Coordinates of C-alpha atoms and ligand atoms in Angstrom, one line a residue:
M1 CA 24.8 -21.0 -9.8
K2 CA 22.0 -21.0 -7.2
H3 CA 22.5 -18.7 -4.3
L4 CA 20.6 -18.8 -1.0
P5 CA 19.1 -16.0 1.1
N6 CA 20.9 -16.0 4.4
K7 CA 18.2 -14.7 6.8
G8 CA 14.9 -13.0 6.1
L9 CA 15.0 -11.1 2.9
S10 CA 18.7 -10.6 2.2
P11 CA 20.5 -12.6 -0.5
I12 CA 24.2 -13.3 0.0
G13 CA 27.0 -15.6 -0.6
G14 CA 27.8 -18.3 2.0
P15 CA 29.4 -21.5 0.6
L16 CA 27.9 -21.0 -2.8
M17 CA 29.1 -17.4 -3.2
P18 CA 30.2 -17.0 -6.8
Q19 CA 33.7 -15.6 -7.4
G20 CA 35.5 -13.7 -10.2
K21 CA 33.7 -13.2 -13.4
Q22 CA 30.7 -15.2 -12.2
L23 CA 30.3 -12.7 -9.3
L24 CA 30.5 -9.8 -11.7
N25 CA 27.9 -11.5 -13.9
N26 CA 25.5 -11.9 -10.9
S27 CA 23.3 -8.8 -11.0
L28 CA 22.1 -9.3 -7.4
L29 CA 25.6 -9.5 -5.9
N30 CA 27.6 -7.4 -8.3
K31 CA 29.0 -4.1 -7.0
G32 CA 31.0 -3.3 -10.1
T33 CA 33.7 -0.7 -9.4
A34 CA 32.5 -0.4 -5.8
F35 CA 34.1 -3.8 -4.7
P36 CA 36.5 -2.8 -2.0
D37 CA 40.2 -3.9 -2.2
E38 CA 39.8 -6.7 0.4
E39 CA 36.9 -8.3 -1.5
R40 CA 38.7 -8.0 -4.9
D41 CA 41.5 -10.1 -3.3
A42 CA 39.4 -12.6 -1.5
L43 CA 36.9 -13.1 -4.3
G44 CA 39.1 -13.4 -7.3
L45 CA 38.3 -10.0 -8.7
R46 CA 41.8 -8.5 -8.8
G47 CA 42.6 -7.3 -12.3
L48 CA 39.0 -7.8 -13.5
L49 CA 38.1 -4.3 -12.5
P50 CA 39.9 -1.0 -13.0
P51 CA 42.0 -0.1 -9.9
K52 CA 40.0 2.8 -8.5
V53 CA 37.4 1.9 -6.0
F54 CA 34.2 4.0 -6.3
T55 CA 31.4 4.6 -3.7
L56 CA 27.8 3.8 -4.5
E57 CA 27.1 7.5 -4.4
E58 CA 29.8 8.1 -7.0
Q59 CA 28.4 5.3 -9.2
C60 CA 25.0 6.9 -8.9
T61 CA 26.3 10.3 -10.1
R62 CA 27.9 8.6 -13.1
V63 CA 24.8 6.6 -14.0
L64 CA 22.6 9.7 -13.7
R65 CA 24.8 11.7 -15.9
N66 CA 24.7 9.0 -18.6
F67 CA 21.0 8.5 -18.2
R68 CA 20.3 12.2 -18.7
R69 CA 22.4 12.3 -21.8
F70 CA 19.8 10.2 -23.7
K71 CA 17.0 12.3 -25.2
E72 CA 14.6 9.5 -26.2
P73 CA 12.7 7.8 -23.3
L74 CA 13.2 4.4 -25.1
E75 CA 16.9 4.9 -25.0
K76 CA 16.7 5.7 -21.3
Y77 CA 14.7 2.5 -20.9
I78 CA 17.3 0.4 -22.7
Y79 CA 20.1 2.0 -20.6
L80 CA 18.3 1.2 -17.3
S81 CA 17.5 -2.4 -18.4
N82 CA 21.1 -3.0 -19.1
L83 CA 22.0 -1.6 -15.7
Q84 CA 19.4 -3.8 -14.0
N85 CA 20.9 -6.8 -15.7
R86 CA 24.3 -5.8 -14.5
N87 CA 24.0 -4.4 -11.0
E88 CA 20.6 -4.4 -9.2
T89 CA 21.7 -2.5 -6.1
L90 CA 22.8 0.4 -8.2
F91 CA 19.7 0.2 -10.4
Y92 CA 17.3 0.3 -7.5
R93 CA 19.3 3.0 -5.7
I94 CA 18.9 5.2 -8.8
I95 CA 15.2 4.4 -9.2
Q96 CA 14.4 4.9 -5.6
D97 CA 16.2 8.2 -5.2
N98 CA 14.7 9.6 -8.5
A99 CA 11.3 8.0 -8.5
E100 CA 9.5 10.8 -10.3
E101 CA 12.0 10.8 -13.1
M102 CA 12.5 7.1 -13.4
I103 CA 9.1 5.4 -12.9
P104 CA 7.7 6.8 -16.2
I105 CA 10.7 5.2 -17.9
I106 CA 10.7 1.7 -16.3
Y107 CA 6.9 1.7 -16.3
T108 CA 4.1 3.6 -18.1
P109 CA 4.3 5.3 -20.5
T110 CA 7.8 4.2 -21.8
V111 CA 7.3 0.5 -21.1
G112 CA 4.5 0.6 -23.6
Q113 CA 6.9 1.7 -26.3
A114 CA 9.4 -0.9 -25.1
C115 CA 6.8 -3.7 -25.5
L116 CA 5.9 -2.5 -29.0
E117 CA 9.6 -2.7 -29.9
Y118 CA 10.6 -5.6 -27.6
G119 CA 11.9 -7.8 -30.5
V120 CA 14.2 -5.1 -31.7
I121 CA 15.5 -3.8 -28.4
Y122 CA 15.9 -7.4 -27.0
S123 CA 19.4 -8.0 -25.7
S124 CA 19.2 -10.6 -22.9
P125 CA 16.4 -12.6 -21.4
R126 CA 14.8 -11.7 -18.1
G127 CA 12.3 -13.9 -16.4
V128 CA 10.8 -17.2 -17.6
F129 CA 9.0 -17.8 -20.9
L130 CA 6.6 -20.6 -21.0
S131 CA 5.2 -21.6 -24.3
I132 CA 2.2 -23.8 -25.1
K133 CA 4.7 -26.2 -26.5
D134 CA 6.0 -26.7 -23.0
K135 CA 2.8 -28.4 -21.9
G136 CA 3.5 -31.3 -19.5
R137 CA 6.9 -29.9 -18.4
I138 CA 6.1 -26.5 -16.8
A139 CA 7.4 -27.5 -13.3
E140 CA 10.7 -28.8 -14.8
I141 CA 11.1 -25.4 -16.7
L142 CA 10.3 -23.3 -13.6
R143 CA 13.2 -25.2 -11.9
H144 CA 15.6 -23.7 -14.4
W145 CA 15.1 -20.3 -12.7
P146 CA 18.2 -19.9 -10.5
M147 CA 16.5 -18.6 -7.4
L148 CA 15.3 -21.2 -4.9
D149 CA 12.7 -19.2 -3.0
V150 CA 10.4 -17.1 -5.3
R151 CA 7.6 -15.3 -3.4
M152 CA 6.1 -13.0 -6.0
I153 CA 5.3 -13.9 -9.6
V154 CA 3.8 -11.4 -12.1
V155 CA 2.5 -13.3 -15.1
T156 CA 1.0 -12.2 -18.4
D157 CA -0.1 -13.9 -21.5
G158 CA 0.4 -10.7 -23.4
E159 CA -3.2 -10.4 -24.8
R160 CA -4.0 -6.9 -23.5
I161 CA -0.9 -5.0 -22.9
L162 CA -1.8 -1.6 -21.4
G163 CA -4.2 -0.1 -23.9
L164 CA -2.1 -1.4 -26.8
G165 CA -3.8 -4.7 -27.3
D166 CA -2.3 -8.2 -28.1
L167 CA 1.5 -8.0 -28.1
G168 CA 2.0 -11.7 -27.4
A169 CA 5.5 -12.5 -26.0
H170 CA 6.5 -8.9 -26.3
G171 CA 4.3 -8.3 -23.3
M172 CA 7.2 -9.5 -21.1
G173 CA 8.2 -5.9 -20.5
I174 CA 5.1 -5.6 -18.2
P175 CA 6.0 -8.3 -15.6
V176 CA 9.6 -7.2 -15.7
G177 CA 8.5 -3.6 -15.1
K178 CA 5.9 -4.3 -12.4
L179 CA 8.3 -6.4 -10.4
A180 CA 10.9 -3.7 -10.6
L181 CA 8.3 -1.4 -9.1
Y182 CA 7.6 -4.0 -6.3
T183 CA 11.3 -3.5 -5.3
A184 CA 11.6 0.2 -6.0
C185 CA 8.3 1.2 -4.4
A186 CA 7.7 -1.3 -1.6
G187 CA 11.2 -2.7 -1.0
L188 CA 10.4 -6.3 -1.9
H189 CA 13.8 -8.0 -2.4
P190 CA 14.5 -8.7 -6.1
Y191 CA 15.7 -12.2 -5.1
Y192 CA 12.1 -13.1 -4.5
T193 CA 10.6 -11.9 -7.7
L194 CA 10.0 -13.8 -11.0
P195 CA 8.5 -12.3 -14.2
I196 CA 6.7 -14.9 -16.4
T197 CA 5.3 -14.7 -19.9
I198 CA 3.0 -17.4 -21.1
D199 CA 3.1 -17.6 -24.8
V200 CA 0.1 -19.3 -26.3
G201 CA 0.5 -17.5 -29.7
T202 CA -0.8 -14.1 -30.8
D203 CA -3.7 -12.9 -32.9
N204 CA -1.8 -9.8 -33.8
E205 CA -1.1 -10.4 -37.5
S206 CA 1.6 -7.7 -37.6
L207 CA 3.7 -9.8 -35.1
H208 CA 3.4 -12.8 -37.4
A209 CA 5.0 -10.7 -40.1
D210 CA 7.6 -9.2 -37.8
P211 CA 11.1 -10.8 -38.4
F212 CA 12.1 -9.8 -34.9
Y213 CA 9.1 -11.2 -33.0
I214 CA 10.4 -13.3 -30.1
G215 CA 7.3 -15.5 -29.6
L216 CA 5.4 -18.3 -31.3
K217 CA 4.0 -17.2 -34.7
Q218 CA 0.7 -18.9 -34.4
K219 CA -2.9 -18.0 -33.5
R220 CA -3.7 -17.8 -29.8
V221 CA -4.7 -21.1 -28.3
R222 CA -8.0 -20.7 -26.5
G223 CA -10.7 -22.8 -24.7
R224 CA -9.9 -26.1 -23.1
E225 CA -6.3 -26.3 -24.2
Y226 CA -5.6 -22.8 -22.8
D227 CA -7.4 -23.6 -19.5
E228 CA -5.5 -26.8 -19.0
F229 CA -2.2 -25.0 -19.6
I230 CA -3.0 -22.4 -17.0
E231 CA -4.1 -25.2 -14.6
E232 CA -0.8 -26.9 -15.0
F233 CA 1.0 -23.6 -14.6
V234 CA -0.7 -22.9 -11.2
Q235 CA 0.0 -26.4 -10.0
A236 CA 3.6 -26.1 -11.1
V237 CA 4.0 -22.8 -9.2
Q238 CA 2.6 -24.4 -6.1
E239 CA 4.9 -27.4 -6.4
V240 CA 8.1 -25.5 -7.2
Y241 CA 7.5 -22.3 -5.2
P242 CA 5.0 -23.1 -2.5
R243 CA 5.3 -19.7 -0.8
A244 CA 4.8 -17.7 -4.0
M245 CA 1.9 -15.4 -4.7
L246 CA 0.7 -14.6 -8.2
Q247 CA -0.3 -11.3 -9.8
W248 CA -2.3 -11.8 -13.0
E249 CA -1.3 -9.1 -15.4
D250 CA -2.7 -7.8 -18.7
F251 CA -4.7 -10.8 -19.7
G252 CA -7.5 -10.2 -22.2
N253 CA -10.8 -9.6 -20.4
A254 CA -12.4 -12.9 -21.4
N255 CA -9.7 -14.8 -19.5
A256 CA -8.9 -12.2 -16.8
F257 CA -12.3 -12.4 -15.0
H258 CA -12.6 -16.2 -15.0
L259 CA -8.9 -16.8 -14.1
L260 CA -9.3 -14.5 -11.1
Q261 CA -12.5 -16.2 -10.0
R262 CA -11.1 -19.7 -10.5
Y263 CA -7.8 -19.2 -8.7
R264 CA -8.1 -16.4 -6.2
R265 CA -8.7 -18.9 -3.3
K266 CA -6.6 -21.7 -4.7
I267 CA -3.4 -19.7 -4.7
C268 CA -2.8 -16.3 -3.1
S269 CA -3.4 -14.2 -6.2
F270 CA -5.0 -11.0 -7.6
N271 CA -5.5 -9.3 -10.9
D272 CA -4.0 -5.9 -10.8
D273 CA -6.0 -4.6 -13.9
I274 CA -9.2 -5.4 -12.1
Q275 CA -8.5 -5.0 -8.4
G276 CA -5.5 -2.7 -8.3
T277 CA -7.0 -0.2 -10.7
A278 CA -10.2 -0.3 -8.7
A279 CA -8.4 0.7 -5.5
V280 CA -6.4 3.5 -7.1
A281 CA -9.4 5.0 -8.8
L282 CA -11.5 4.7 -5.6
A283 CA -8.7 6.4 -3.6
G284 CA -8.9 9.2 -6.2
L285 CA -12.6 9.5 -5.8
I286 CA -12.4 9.5 -2.0
A287 CA -9.7 12.2 -2.1
S288 CA -11.6 14.3 -4.7
L289 CA -14.5 14.6 -2.1
R290 CA -12.2 17.0 -0.3
E291 CA -12.5 19.3 -3.3
T292 CA -16.0 18.6 -4.5
G293 CA -17.7 18.1 -1.1
G294 CA -20.4 15.5 -0.5
T295 CA -20.1 11.8 0.3
L296 CA -19.0 8.9 -1.8
K297 CA -22.4 7.3 -1.8
E298 CA -23.9 10.5 -3.4
Q299 CA -21.6 10.2 -6.5
K300 CA -22.8 9.2 -9.9
I301 CA -20.1 7.8 -12.0
L302 CA -20.1 7.4 -15.8
F303 CA -17.4 5.1 -17.2
L304 CA -16.2 5.0 -20.7
G305 CA -15.1 1.4 -21.1
A306 CA -16.7 -1.6 -19.4
G307 CA -13.8 -3.9 -19.2
E308 CA -11.5 -5.1 -16.4
A309 CA -10.6 -1.7 -15.1
G310 CA -14.1 -0.1 -15.4
T311 CA -16.2 -2.9 -13.8
G312 CA -13.4 -3.5 -11.2
I313 CA -13.7 0.1 -10.1
A314 CA -17.5 0.0 -10.0
D315 CA -17.4 -3.2 -7.9
L316 CA -15.1 -1.7 -5.3
F317 CA -17.1 1.6 -5.3
T318 CA -20.2 -0.6 -4.6
A319 CA -18.5 -2.2 -1.7
A320 CA -17.4 1.2 -0.3
A321 CA -20.9 2.8 -0.8
M322 CA -22.5 -0.2 0.9
D323 CA -20.2 0.5 3.9
E324 CA -21.7 4.0 3.9
G325 CA -25.2 2.4 4.2
L326 CA -26.5 1.9 0.6
T327 CA -27.9 -1.4 -0.5
E328 CA -26.1 -3.3 -3.2
Q329 CA -28.7 -2.4 -5.7
E330 CA -28.6 1.3 -4.8
A331 CA -24.8 1.3 -4.9
R332 CA -24.7 -0.3 -8.3
S333 CA -27.3 2.2 -9.6
R334 CA -24.7 5.0 -9.0
C335 CA -22.4 3.4 -11.7
W336 CA -23.1 3.6 -15.5
F337 CA -21.2 2.4 -18.4
V338 CA -20.7 3.3 -22.0
D339 CA -18.8 0.7 -24.0
S340 CA -18.1 0.3 -27.7
Q341 CA -21.9 -0.5 -28.3
G342 CA -23.2 2.6 -26.4
L343 CA -24.8 2.8 -23.0
V344 CA -24.9 -0.5 -21.2
V345 CA -28.7 -1.0 -20.5
K346 CA -31.1 -3.8 -19.9
G347 CA -32.5 -5.2 -23.1
R348 CA -29.7 -4.1 -25.3
P349 CA -29.5 -6.4 -28.4
G350 CA -26.8 -9.1 -28.1
K351 CA -25.6 -11.0 -25.0
L352 CA -24.0 -8.8 -22.3
A353 CA -20.7 -10.1 -20.8
E354 CA -21.3 -11.3 -17.3
H355 CA -19.2 -8.6 -15.6
K356 CA -21.4 -5.9 -17.2
V357 CA -24.8 -7.4 -16.2
P358 CA -25.0 -5.8 -12.7
Y359 CA -24.6 -2.4 -14.3
A360 CA -27.1 -2.8 -17.1
H361 CA -29.9 -0.6 -15.7
D362 CA -33.4 0.0 -16.9
F363 CA -32.9 2.9 -19.3
K364 CA -33.3 3.9 -22.9
Q365 CA -30.6 3.0 -25.4
I366 CA -28.1 5.8 -26.0
S367 CA -25.3 5.5 -28.4
S368 CA -23.0 8.5 -27.7
L369 CA -21.0 9.4 -24.6
L370 CA -22.1 13.1 -24.9
Q371 CA -25.8 12.1 -24.8
A372 CA -25.1 9.8 -21.8
V373 CA -23.5 12.7 -20.0
E374 CA -26.5 15.0 -20.8
E375 CA -29.1 12.4 -19.7
L376 CA -27.4 11.0 -16.7
R377 CA -25.7 14.1 -15.3
P378 CA -22.8 12.2 -13.6
T379 CA -20.6 13.8 -11.0
A380 CA -17.6 11.9 -12.3
L381 CA -16.4 10.7 -15.7
I382 CA -13.9 7.9 -15.8
G383 CA -12.1 6.8 -19.0
V384 CA -10.9 3.2 -19.1
S385 CA -11.6 2.5 -22.7
G386 CA -8.1 2.7 -24.3
Q387 CA -9.8 5.3 -26.7
A388 CA -7.5 8.3 -27.2
R389 CA -9.2 11.7 -27.0
A390 CA -12.7 10.2 -26.5
F391 CA -13.4 13.0 -23.9
T392 CA -14.0 15.8 -26.4
Q393 CA -14.3 19.5 -25.6
E394 CA -18.0 19.2 -25.9
I395 CA -18.2 16.4 -23.4
V396 CA -15.8 17.9 -20.9
T397 CA -17.5 21.3 -21.1
K398 CA -20.9 19.6 -20.5
M399 CA -19.4 18.0 -17.3
A400 CA -18.4 21.5 -16.2
A401 CA -21.8 22.9 -16.9
I402 CA -23.4 20.1 -14.7
N403 CA -20.9 20.2 -11.9
E404 CA -19.1 23.1 -10.1
R405 CA -16.1 20.7 -9.7
P406 CA -16.4 17.9 -12.3
V407 CA -14.3 14.8 -11.6
I408 CA -12.5 13.7 -14.8
F409 CA -10.2 10.7 -14.8
A410 CA -8.6 9.8 -18.1
L411 CA -7.0 6.6 -16.9
S412 CA -6.1 4.8 -20.2
N413 CA -2.5 4.0 -20.8
P414 CA -0.1 4.8 -22.2
T415 CA -0.2 8.6 -22.7
S416 CA -1.2 8.2 -26.4
K417 CA -4.4 6.4 -25.3
A418 CA -5.5 8.9 -22.6
E419 CA -9.2 10.0 -23.1
C420 CA -8.0 13.6 -22.8
T421 CA -4.9 15.5 -21.7
A422 CA -4.5 17.4 -18.5
E423 CA -4.3 20.6 -20.4
E424 CA -7.6 19.9 -22.1
A425 CA -9.3 19.0 -18.9
Y426 CA -8.2 22.2 -17.1
T427 CA -8.6 24.5 -20.1
W428 CA -12.1 23.3 -21.1
T429 CA -13.4 23.6 -17.5
D430 CA -11.7 26.9 -16.7
G431 CA -9.5 25.1 -14.1
R432 CA -12.4 23.5 -12.2
A433 CA -11.8 19.9 -13.1
V434 CA -10.5 17.5 -10.5
F435 CA -8.3 15.6 -12.9
A436 CA -6.2 12.4 -12.8
S437 CA -4.6 10.4 -15.6
G438 CA -3.1 6.9 -15.9
S439 CA 0.1 8.1 -17.4
P440 CA 1.9 11.3 -16.3
F441 CA 1.2 14.7 -17.9
P442 CA 3.4 17.8 -17.6
A443 CA 2.3 20.7 -15.4
V444 CA -0.3 23.0 -16.8
T445 CA -0.5 26.7 -16.1
L446 CA -3.8 28.4 -16.5
N447 CA -5.0 31.8 -15.3
G448 CA -1.8 32.2 -13.3
R449 CA -2.3 28.9 -11.4
T450 CA -0.1 25.9 -11.9
Y451 CA -1.5 22.4 -11.8
L452 CA 0.6 19.3 -11.2
P453 CA -2.1 16.6 -12.0
G454 CA -1.8 13.3 -10.2
Q455 CA -1.2 10.0 -11.8
G456 CA -4.0 7.6 -11.0
N457 CA -1.8 4.7 -11.6
N458 CA -1.9 1.2 -9.9
V459 CA 1.7 1.8 -8.9
Y460 CA 0.3 3.4 -5.8
I461 CA -1.5 0.2 -4.8
F462 CA -0.1 -3.1 -6.0
P463 CA 3.4 -2.9 -4.4
G464 CA 1.9 -2.2 -1.0
V465 CA -0.9 -4.7 -1.3
G466 CA 1.5 -7.4 -2.5
L467 CA 4.1 -6.7 0.2
G468 CA 1.4 -6.8 3.0
A469 CA 0.0 -10.1 1.7
L470 CA 3.4 -11.6 1.2
V471 CA 4.9 -10.7 4.6
S472 CA 1.8 -11.9 6.5
E473 CA 1.8 -15.0 4.2
S474 CA -1.9 -14.4 3.6
S475 CA -3.8 -17.3 2.0
E476 CA -5.7 -14.8 -0.2
V477 CA -5.9 -11.2 -1.2
T478 CA -9.5 -10.1 -0.4
D479 CA -11.6 -7.3 -1.8
G480 CA -11.6 -5.9 1.7
M481 CA -7.8 -5.5 1.5
F482 CA -8.2 -3.4 -1.7
L483 CA -10.8 -1.3 0.0
T484 CA -8.4 -0.8 2.9
A485 CA -5.6 0.0 0.5
A486 CA -7.8 2.6 -1.2
R487 CA -8.7 4.3 2.0
T488 CA -5.1 4.3 3.2
L489 CA -3.9 5.9 0.0
A490 CA -6.6 8.6 0.1
S491 CA -5.7 9.4 3.7
L492 CA -2.1 10.1 2.6
V493 CA -3.1 12.9 0.2
G494 CA -2.0 16.1 1.9
T495 CA -3.3 19.6 1.6
E496 CA -0.1 20.5 -0.3
D497 CA -1.1 17.9 -2.9
L498 CA -4.7 19.2 -3.3
A499 CA -3.3 22.8 -3.6
V500 CA -1.6 21.8 -6.9
G501 CA -4.6 19.9 -8.1
R502 CA -3.2 16.5 -7.2
I503 CA -5.4 13.8 -5.6
Y504 CA -2.6 11.4 -5.1
P505 CA 0.5 11.8 -3.0
A506 CA 3.7 12.9 -4.9
L507 CA 5.5 9.9 -6.5
N508 CA 8.6 10.7 -4.5
K509 CA 6.7 9.5 -1.4
I510 CA 5.8 6.2 -3.0
R511 CA 8.1 4.1 -0.6
E512 CA 6.3 5.4 2.5
V513 CA 2.9 5.1 0.8
S514 CA 3.5 1.5 -0.1
I515 CA 4.7 0.6 3.3
R516 CA 1.7 2.2 5.0
I517 CA -0.5 0.2 2.6
A518 CA 1.4 -3.0 3.3
V519 CA 0.9 -2.5 7.1
A520 CA -2.8 -1.9 6.7
V521 CA -3.2 -5.0 4.4
A522 CA -1.1 -7.2 6.8
E523 CA -3.2 -6.0 9.7
E524 CA -6.3 -7.1 7.9
A525 CA -4.7 -10.5 7.0
Y526 CA -3.9 -11.2 10.7
H527 CA -7.3 -9.9 11.8
D528 CA -9.2 -12.0 9.3
R529 CA -7.2 -15.1 10.2
L530 CA -5.9 -15.4 6.7
A531 CA -2.3 -15.0 7.7
Q532 CA -0.3 -18.1 7.9
R533 CA 2.4 -16.5 10.0
T534 CA 2.1 -15.8 13.7
Q535 CA 1.2 -12.1 14.2
P536 CA 4.3 -10.2 15.3
S537 CA 3.9 -7.9 18.3
D538 CA 4.5 -4.8 16.1
I539 CA 3.3 -5.3 12.5
E540 CA 4.7 -2.0 11.2
K541 CA 8.2 -2.7 12.7
D542 CA 8.1 -6.2 11.3
I543 CA 7.5 -4.9 7.8
R544 CA 9.9 -2.1 8.0
A545 CA 12.6 -4.5 9.1
R546 CA 12.1 -6.6 6.0
V547 CA 12.2 -4.0 3.3
F548 CA 15.1 -4.1 0.8
E549 CA 17.4 -1.1 0.9
P550 CA 19.7 -0.8 -2.1
V551 CA 23.0 -0.5 -0.3
Y552 CA 26.1 -2.7 -0.7
H553 CA 26.7 -5.4 2.0
D554 CA 30.1 -6.7 3.0
Y555 CA 30.9 -10.1 1.6
I556 CA 33.9 -10.9 3.8
Ligands
NAD1 P1 -10.5 -4.1 -21.4 O1 -10.1 -4.6 -22.7 O2 -10.9 -5.1 -20.3 O3 -11.7 -3.0 -21.5 C1 -11.8 -2.0 -22.5 C2 -13.2 -1.6 -22.6 O4 -13.3 -0.4 -23.4 C3 -14.2 -2.6 -23.1 O5 -15.4 -2.6 -22.4 C4 -14.5 -2.1 -24.5 O6 -15.8 -2.4 -24.9 C5 -14.4 -0.6 -24.3 N1 -14.2 0.2 -25.5 C6 -13.5 -0.2 -26.5 N2 -13.7 0.7 -27.5 C7 -14.5 1.6 -27.1 C8 -15.2 2.8 -27.6 N3 -14.9 3.2 -28.9 N4 -16.0 3.5 -26.9 C9 -16.3 3.0 -25.7 N5 -15.8 2.0 -25.1 C10 -14.9 1.3 -25.8 O7 -9.3 -3.2 -20.8 P2 -9.1 -2.6 -19.3 O8 -8.3 -3.6 -18.5 O9 -10.4 -2.3 -18.7 O10 -8.2 -1.3 -19.6 C11 -8.8 -0.3 -20.3 C12 -7.8 0.9 -20.3 O11 -7.6 1.3 -19.0 C13 -6.4 0.6 -20.9 O12 -6.0 1.7 -21.7 C14 -5.5 0.5 -19.7 O13 -4.2 0.9 -20.0 C15 -6.2 1.4 -18.7 N6 -5.9 1.1 -17.4 C16 -5.2 2.0 -16.6 C17 -4.8 1.8 -15.3 C18 -4.2 2.8 -14.5 O14 -3.4 2.5 -13.6 N7 -4.4 4.0 -14.8 C19 -5.1 0.5 -14.8 C20 -5.7 -0.5 -15.6 C21 -6.1 -0.2 -16.9

């Protein structure tokens, strides 16, 4: 049954309000044992629930107790997924109140494991699956989704899931997880969210052999047929959900760059792997200056990995350094890349991918990261290669010999792919590293000091940017908005964070961080005349009034 939002962002009943079992099966409206007596009588629930009426708080206590009983993170993930499919208010209450404990379960690193085993742990579908065989009827299929007013779509084709590679249709765990974070972190109402997986096949042979694989067992469709499918998809979204924005997620880098360029002004959209990562890393670099001293434009950054994340960060760094007075060429000359072929330089044999060209400097060919560190003497080393343990002791020690406070970001996800661990970074630099990682690491105690390293994860950026763009009904998400988001995030890092070695705010402040970013992004949308809504007199008040709070509403 379709249900309509009443006003603004809250979903509810009205004439189409489901009753009885249908109501219990509606995860957005279900309250489970918390339905009060009057509603049980009025809505045909009497007898379908045990007699005792519980409060939301009592339900939370019960859920937490069960959640903590599980030892394996994947078991916790499955438990929370089932809860989400049953009762979203309770699910989001738990996530929001226990963000630090829950986010690593519903998102990285556990979601990576969930995607690897998606076929086996599958129990009920969530979101929309569009396969290449649906060509010509995408709009019709999107209309099967029961919500009438979708505003935020996260879409993947599963080709580059985290640092785990091509997981095909098993990549659905990522849009589902990211949209849960939109709600938990920024308060976007779940009614407005739609996860989509585009299945054009997979080149991962092990999935072809997997009896539990949920997608098409064929090679990936590429080239013209792929592009036509995506074009039909974008047009169908605009037709069925004209107010929806799109987040492109975990596409392989050959498609990610050109899809972003082709569509970013045709439909309000952004690529989180390129632009979201850029903003979170830049925020980390800005915050690290409070430890290392100096200005952003003086930094020299060496990246391991020249893909979506790496060049996205370098592009945003360039914009920020130009704001500090450098020319574009000077700013780009502060960024260097080592990829799977060695240092990215002019004249390297073979054709360089377009996104690497601006960073191919005039320099000799170098094949190893260690030698690149020795020759270039960077102030910051950023790992976005998906290559586990690529920052060896020798490399990290060298960074510490060159810099009093070396900046070391091991951003590859999930944890198993991190370029080094927090413990290694601190131990090998005698505690001098300014460290951040993509997935969380436990606290490290060294020489009597305890470090709680920060998670340089996009979760600090995309929920706020998306909410700001969505509420202002911006026609696009500009690079300037990501720069603003990075600066806002960096400004929210407190001295108490720096004191424990953290260059990001604590995760339990994520709601406030996301709202502050949303306000800054919306202000920019109104200022740049991209907003399709009239500017409210108080932008912050307007946004705060719209955020979803996981509490039960009265139905009668
Ligand atoms: P990508 O596929 O676009 O790029 C990967 C890059 O790594 C390519 O340039 C490739 O040449 C390079 N590479 C591969 N093997 C290498 C090797 N042996 N030595 C040096 N370079 C090598 O992927 P991406 O989107 O840039 O993501 C890369 C990693 O960054 C992933 O693990 C991803 O999880 C992580 N990431 C983290 C965050 C975060 O929030 N922390 C955000 C986005 C991406």
